[in-house]
XYZ file of C-alpha atoms in Angstrom:
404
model
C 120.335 120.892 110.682
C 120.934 119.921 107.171
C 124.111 118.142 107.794
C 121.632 116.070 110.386
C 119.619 115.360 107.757
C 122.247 114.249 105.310
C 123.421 111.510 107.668
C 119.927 110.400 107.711
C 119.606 109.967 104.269
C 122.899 108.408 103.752
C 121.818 105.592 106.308
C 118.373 105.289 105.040
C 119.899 105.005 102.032
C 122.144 102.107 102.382
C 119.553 100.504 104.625
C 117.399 100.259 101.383
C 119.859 99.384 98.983
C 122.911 97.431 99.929
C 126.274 98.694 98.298
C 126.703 95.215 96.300
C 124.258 93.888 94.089
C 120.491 94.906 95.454
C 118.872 92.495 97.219
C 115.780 91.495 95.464
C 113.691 89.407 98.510
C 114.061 92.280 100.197
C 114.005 92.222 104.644
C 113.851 95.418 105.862
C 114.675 95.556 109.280
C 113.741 97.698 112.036
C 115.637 101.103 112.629
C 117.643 101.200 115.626
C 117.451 104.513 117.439
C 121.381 105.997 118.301
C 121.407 109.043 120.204
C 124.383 110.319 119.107
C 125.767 114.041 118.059
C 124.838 113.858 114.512
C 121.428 111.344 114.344
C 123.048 108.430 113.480
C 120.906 105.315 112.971
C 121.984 101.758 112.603
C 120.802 99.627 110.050
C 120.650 96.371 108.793
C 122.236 95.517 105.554
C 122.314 92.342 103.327
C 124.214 91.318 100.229
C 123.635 89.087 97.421
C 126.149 86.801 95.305
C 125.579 88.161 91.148
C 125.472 84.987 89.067
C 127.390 85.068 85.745
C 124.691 85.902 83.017
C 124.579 84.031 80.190
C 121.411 85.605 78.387
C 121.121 88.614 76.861
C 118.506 91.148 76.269
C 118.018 93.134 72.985
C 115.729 95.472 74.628
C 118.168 96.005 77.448
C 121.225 96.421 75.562
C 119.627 99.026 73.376
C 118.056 101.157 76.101
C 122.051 101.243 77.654
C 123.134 102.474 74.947
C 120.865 104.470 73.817
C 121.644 106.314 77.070
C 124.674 106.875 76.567
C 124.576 107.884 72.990
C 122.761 110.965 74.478
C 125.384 111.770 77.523
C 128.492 113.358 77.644
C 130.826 111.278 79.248
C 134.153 113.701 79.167
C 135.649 111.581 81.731
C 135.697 108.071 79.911
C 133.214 106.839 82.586
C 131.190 104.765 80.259
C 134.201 103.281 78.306
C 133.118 100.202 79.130
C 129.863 100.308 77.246
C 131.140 98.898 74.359
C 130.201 95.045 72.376
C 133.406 93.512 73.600
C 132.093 93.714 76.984
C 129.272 91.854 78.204
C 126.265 94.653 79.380
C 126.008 92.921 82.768
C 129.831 94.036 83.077
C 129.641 97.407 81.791
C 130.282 100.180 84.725
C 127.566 100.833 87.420
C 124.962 97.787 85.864
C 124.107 95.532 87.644
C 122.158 92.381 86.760
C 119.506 90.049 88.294
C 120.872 86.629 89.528
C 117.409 85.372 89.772
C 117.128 86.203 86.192
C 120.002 86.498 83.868
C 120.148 89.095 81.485
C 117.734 91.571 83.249
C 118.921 95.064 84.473
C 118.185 95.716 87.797
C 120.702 98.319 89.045
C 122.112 101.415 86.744
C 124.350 103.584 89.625
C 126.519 105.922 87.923
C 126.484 108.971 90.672
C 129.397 111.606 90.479
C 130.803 110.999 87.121
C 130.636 114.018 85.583
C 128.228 113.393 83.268
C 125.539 115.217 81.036
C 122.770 115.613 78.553
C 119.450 114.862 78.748
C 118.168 111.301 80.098
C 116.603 109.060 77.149
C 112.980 108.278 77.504
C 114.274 104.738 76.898
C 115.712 104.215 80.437
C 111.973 103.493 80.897
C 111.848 100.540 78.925
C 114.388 98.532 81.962
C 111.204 97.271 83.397
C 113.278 95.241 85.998
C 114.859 98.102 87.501
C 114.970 98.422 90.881
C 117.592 100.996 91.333
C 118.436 104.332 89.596
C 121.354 106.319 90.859
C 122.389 109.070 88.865
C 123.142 111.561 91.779
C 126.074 114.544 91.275
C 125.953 114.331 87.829
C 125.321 117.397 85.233
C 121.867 116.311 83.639
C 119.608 118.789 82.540
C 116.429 119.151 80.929
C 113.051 117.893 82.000
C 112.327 114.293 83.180
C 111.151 111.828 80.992
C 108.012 109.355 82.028
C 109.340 106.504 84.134
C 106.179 105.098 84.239
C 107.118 101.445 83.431
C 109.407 101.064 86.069
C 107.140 99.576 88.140
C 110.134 97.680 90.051
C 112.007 100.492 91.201
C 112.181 100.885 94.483
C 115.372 103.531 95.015
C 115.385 106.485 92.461
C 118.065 109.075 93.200
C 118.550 111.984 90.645
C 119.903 114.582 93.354
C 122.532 116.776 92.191
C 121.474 117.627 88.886
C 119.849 120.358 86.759
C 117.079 118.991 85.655
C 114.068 121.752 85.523
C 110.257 122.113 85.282
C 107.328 119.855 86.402
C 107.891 115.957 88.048
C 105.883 114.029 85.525
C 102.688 112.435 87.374
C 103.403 109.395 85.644
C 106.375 108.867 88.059
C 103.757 108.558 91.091
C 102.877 105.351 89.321
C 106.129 103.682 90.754
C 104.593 102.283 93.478
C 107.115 100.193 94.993
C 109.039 103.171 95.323
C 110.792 103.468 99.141
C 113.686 106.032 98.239
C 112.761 109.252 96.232
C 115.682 111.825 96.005
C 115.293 114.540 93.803
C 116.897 116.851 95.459
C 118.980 119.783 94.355
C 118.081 120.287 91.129
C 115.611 123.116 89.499
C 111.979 121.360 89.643
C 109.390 123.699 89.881
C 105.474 123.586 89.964
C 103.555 121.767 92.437
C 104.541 119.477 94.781
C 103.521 116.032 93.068
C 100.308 114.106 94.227
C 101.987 111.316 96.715
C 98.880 109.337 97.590
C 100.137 105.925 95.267
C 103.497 105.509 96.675
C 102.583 103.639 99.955
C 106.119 101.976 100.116
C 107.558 105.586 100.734
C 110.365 105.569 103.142
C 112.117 108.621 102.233
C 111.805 111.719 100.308
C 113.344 113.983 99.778
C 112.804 116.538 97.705
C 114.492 119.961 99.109
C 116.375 122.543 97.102
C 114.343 123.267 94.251
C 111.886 125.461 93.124
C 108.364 124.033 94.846
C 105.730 126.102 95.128
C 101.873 125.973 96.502
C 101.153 123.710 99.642
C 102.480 120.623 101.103
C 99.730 117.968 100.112
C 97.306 116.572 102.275
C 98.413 113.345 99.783
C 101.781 113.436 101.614
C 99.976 111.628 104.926
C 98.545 108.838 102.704
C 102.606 107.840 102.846
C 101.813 106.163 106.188
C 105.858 104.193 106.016
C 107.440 107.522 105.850
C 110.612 108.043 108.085
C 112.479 110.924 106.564
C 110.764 113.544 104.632
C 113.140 116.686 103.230
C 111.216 119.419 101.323
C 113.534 122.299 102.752
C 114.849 125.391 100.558
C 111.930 125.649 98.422
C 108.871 128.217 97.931
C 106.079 126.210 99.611
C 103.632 128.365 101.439
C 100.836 128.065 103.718
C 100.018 126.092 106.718
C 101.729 122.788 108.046
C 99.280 120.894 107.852
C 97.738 119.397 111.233
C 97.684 116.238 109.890
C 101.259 115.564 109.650
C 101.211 113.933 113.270
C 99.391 110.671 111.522
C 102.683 109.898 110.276
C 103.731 107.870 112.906
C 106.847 106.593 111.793
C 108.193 109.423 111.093
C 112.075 110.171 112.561
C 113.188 113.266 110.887
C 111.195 116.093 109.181
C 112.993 118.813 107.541
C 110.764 121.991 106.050
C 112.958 125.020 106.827
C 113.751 127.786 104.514
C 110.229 127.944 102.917
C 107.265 130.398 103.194
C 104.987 128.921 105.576
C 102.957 130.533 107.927
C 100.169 129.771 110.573
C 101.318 128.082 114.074
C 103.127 125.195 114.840
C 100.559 122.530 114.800
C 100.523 120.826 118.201
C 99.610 117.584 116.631
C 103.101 117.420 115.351
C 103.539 115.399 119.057
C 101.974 112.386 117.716
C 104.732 111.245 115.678
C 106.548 110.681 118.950
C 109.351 108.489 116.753
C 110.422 112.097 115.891
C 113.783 112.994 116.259
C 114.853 115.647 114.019
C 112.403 118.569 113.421
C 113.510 121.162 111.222
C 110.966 124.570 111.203
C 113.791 127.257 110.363
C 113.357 130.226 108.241
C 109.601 130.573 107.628
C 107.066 132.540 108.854
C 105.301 130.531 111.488
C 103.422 132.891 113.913
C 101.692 132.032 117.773
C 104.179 130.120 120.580
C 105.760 127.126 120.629
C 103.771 124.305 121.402
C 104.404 122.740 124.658
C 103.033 119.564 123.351
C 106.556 118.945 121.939
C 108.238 118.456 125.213
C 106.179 115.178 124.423
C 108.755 114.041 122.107
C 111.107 112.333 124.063
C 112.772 110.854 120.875
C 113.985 114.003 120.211
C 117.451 114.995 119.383
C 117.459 117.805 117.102
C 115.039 120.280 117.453
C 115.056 123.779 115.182
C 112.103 126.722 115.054
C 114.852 129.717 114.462
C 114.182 132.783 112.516
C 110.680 132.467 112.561
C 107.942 135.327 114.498
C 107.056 133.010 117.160
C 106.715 135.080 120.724
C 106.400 133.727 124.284
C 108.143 131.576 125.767
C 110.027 128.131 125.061
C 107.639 125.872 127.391
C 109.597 124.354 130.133
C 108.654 120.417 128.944
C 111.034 120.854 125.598
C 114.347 121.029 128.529
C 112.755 118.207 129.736
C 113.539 116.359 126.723
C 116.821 114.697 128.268
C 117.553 113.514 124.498
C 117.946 116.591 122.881
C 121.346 117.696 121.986
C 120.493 120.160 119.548
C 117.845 123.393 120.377
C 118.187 126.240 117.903
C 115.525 129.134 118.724
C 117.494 132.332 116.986
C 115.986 135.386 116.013
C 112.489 135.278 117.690
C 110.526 137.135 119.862
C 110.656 134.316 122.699
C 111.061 136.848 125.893
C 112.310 134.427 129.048
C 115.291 133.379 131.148
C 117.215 129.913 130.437
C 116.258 127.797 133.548
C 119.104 127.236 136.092
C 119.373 123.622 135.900
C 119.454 123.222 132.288
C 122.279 121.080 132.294
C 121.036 118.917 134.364
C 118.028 118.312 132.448
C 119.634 118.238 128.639
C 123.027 116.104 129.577
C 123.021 115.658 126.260
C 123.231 119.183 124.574
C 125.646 119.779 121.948
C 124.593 122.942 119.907
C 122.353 125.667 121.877
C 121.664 128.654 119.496
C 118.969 130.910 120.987
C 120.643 134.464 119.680
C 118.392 137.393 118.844
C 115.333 135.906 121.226
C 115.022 138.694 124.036
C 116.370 136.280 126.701
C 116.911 138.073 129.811
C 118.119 137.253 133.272
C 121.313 136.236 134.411
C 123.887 133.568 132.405
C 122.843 130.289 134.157
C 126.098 129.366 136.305
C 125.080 125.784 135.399
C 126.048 125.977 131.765
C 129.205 124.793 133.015
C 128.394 122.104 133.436
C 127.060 121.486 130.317
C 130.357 119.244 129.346
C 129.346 118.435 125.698
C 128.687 121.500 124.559
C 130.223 122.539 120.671
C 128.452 125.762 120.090
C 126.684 128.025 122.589
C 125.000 131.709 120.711
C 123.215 133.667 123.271
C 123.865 137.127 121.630
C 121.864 140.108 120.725
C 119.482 139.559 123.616
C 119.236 141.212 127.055
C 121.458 139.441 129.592
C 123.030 140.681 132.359
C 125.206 139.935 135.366
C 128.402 138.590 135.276
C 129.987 135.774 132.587
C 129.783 132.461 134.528
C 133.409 129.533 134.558
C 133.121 128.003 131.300
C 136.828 126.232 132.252
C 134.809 122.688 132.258
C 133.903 123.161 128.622
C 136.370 121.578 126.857
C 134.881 120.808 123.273
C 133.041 123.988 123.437
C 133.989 125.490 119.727
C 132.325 128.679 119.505
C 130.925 131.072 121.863
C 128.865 134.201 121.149
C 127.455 136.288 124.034
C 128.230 139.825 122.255
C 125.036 142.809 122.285
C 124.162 141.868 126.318
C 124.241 143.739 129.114
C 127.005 141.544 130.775
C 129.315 143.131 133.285
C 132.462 141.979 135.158
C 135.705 140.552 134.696
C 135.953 137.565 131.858
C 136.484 134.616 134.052
């Protein structure tokens, strides 16, 4: 589910911020929808000629170098950042067309780099993009509060620790957050400023408390990522109100309560991501309303009953992973025929009983099939058709017979 996730981001990603210089009268066009076996979206993408500047900036220049008086650059990454070169030249800057001399772009991601990040990377008041991704910075963020033009801040990767200043939230034209990875801890941040939001993401660190009601003021949101951290309590009910909402990813957390059923009115959803919490009560069959859907995890979880026959109506999905819950049924005998589509089918350690469907088969686009530890009997159906079928797990049953 995380690799899903991670494709998602890298799209949304270069959806927002073209690979040359960024495109400052920005279009952002409409996500195309692509069913295919690991989420992939389309995107539109644009690109911009970069004038040669002719005009410096003391402030500018300073603030550059500045940085990089404070990093450790053991791998010579930076070498250009030197007087004979023009600043607009200098590795991963790039500079406004529109007007010369101005910083809009510092992307320096995997470069092996360190230290602690100067307060004076705020004064680049033009910036609009800020990728320091896979790098080895540490210590606690500075206030960004003056970069009031950013709209893509990426500082995954890293080890930077404690609190996310609240001074950050004041970067409103903010549409890519990614702070993932790193060793944040406290409170999730109040979101209710950054309206632009597209994408956040904000997993693998040390969150605690809540997810905040603030989070559905975010009404663009599309991708939201707040996986492997502490956050406990409820999802809250609200969450449906983000309707443009495509993937959601909050497994491996400590939250509790039921699935809220008014997760169904985001109907653009097609990733959800519940693993590894502690949600409680049966799975709503108000998701079988999500006909978007292509992904669809609520493993290792104490949900009981059974998996309501609309989710295998969902002719989209290609992924359902339901391991290690207390969901007590048989697989329905035309499943196949009513998820075409299914890839990865992980329901292992859910009390299943009944025969094998003979109609798995069938299922010709199936990678990964786990039906173990549960109470299945009868005999092992033909699996000859499955040719891309990668792993198979159907030990702890009650199967008897030959192995076809």
């Amino acid at each position: 589910m995380s690799v899903l996730f991670y494709y998602f981001l890298q799209v949304t990603r270069t959806r927002l911020m073209p690979d040359c210089a960024l495109r400052e009268e920005t279009h952002y066009l409409s996500m195309v929808v692509l069913l295919a076996v690991l989420l992939l979206l389309s995107y539109g993408a644009g690109h911009i000629h970069c004038s040669t500047v002719r005009h410096g900036n003391r402030t500018e220049v300073h603030s550059l170098l500045e940085f990089k008086a404070a990093t450790n650059d053991p791998t010579g990454a930076l070498r250009s950042w030197n007087r004979r070169v023009h600043y607009c030249n200098w590795t991963g800057v790039t500079c406004s067309s529109m007007k010369p001399g101005r910083v809009i772009a510092l992307r320096l991601p995997g470069q092996s780099l360190s230290g602690e990040i100067t307060p004076s990377i705020g004064n680049l008041t033009y910036l609009k993009a800020l990728n320091l991704s896979s790098n080895g910075f540490s210590g606690q963020l500075p206030p960004l509060n003056l970069l009031h033009e950013v709209i893509h801040l990426e500082l995954s990767s890293n080890s930077f620790h404690g609190i996310i200043p609240d001074s950050l939230m004041n970067c409103s034209n903010l549409k890519l957050l990614n702070l993932s990875s790193n060793g944040f801890s406290g409170l999730l941040p109040p979101l209710n400023l950054l309206h632009e939001l597209v994408l956040l993401d904000l997993s693998s660190n040390s969150f605690q408390g809540t997810i905040p009601d603030s989070l559905m003021n975010c009404s663009n949101l599309e991708g939201v990522d707040l996986s492997r951290n502490m956050l406990e309590g409820p999802i809250p009910e609200e969450i449906g109100s983000l309707y443009n909402l495509i993937a959601l990813n909050i497994s491996r957390n400590n939250l509790s309560g039921i699935i809220p059923p008014t997760i169904s009115n985001a109907t653009q959803l097609q990733l959800l991501n519940l693993q590894e919490n502690q949600l409680g009560g049966s799975v709503p069959g108000e998701l079988g309303k999500l006909s978007n859907m292509f992904s669809l995890g609520f493993g290792d979880n104490w949900l009981s009953g059974p998996v309501p026959p609309s989710i295998f109506n969902l002719t989209g999905l290609g992924v359902l992973d339901g391991h290690l819950n207390m969901l007590r049924m048989a697989l329905p005998l035309n499943i196949c025929e009513t998820l075409p589509n299914l890839r990865i089918l992980i329901l292992g350690g859910t009390m299943l009983d009944g025969h094998i469907p003979a109609s798995l088969g069938n299922c010709t686009m199936l990678q990964v099939m786990d039906l173990s530890n549960n109470s299945l009997i009868g005999e092992i159906p033909s699996f000859g058709k499955l040719l891309s079928l990668a792993r198979l797990y159907l030990e702890s049953n009650n199967l008897q017979g030959v192995i076809p």
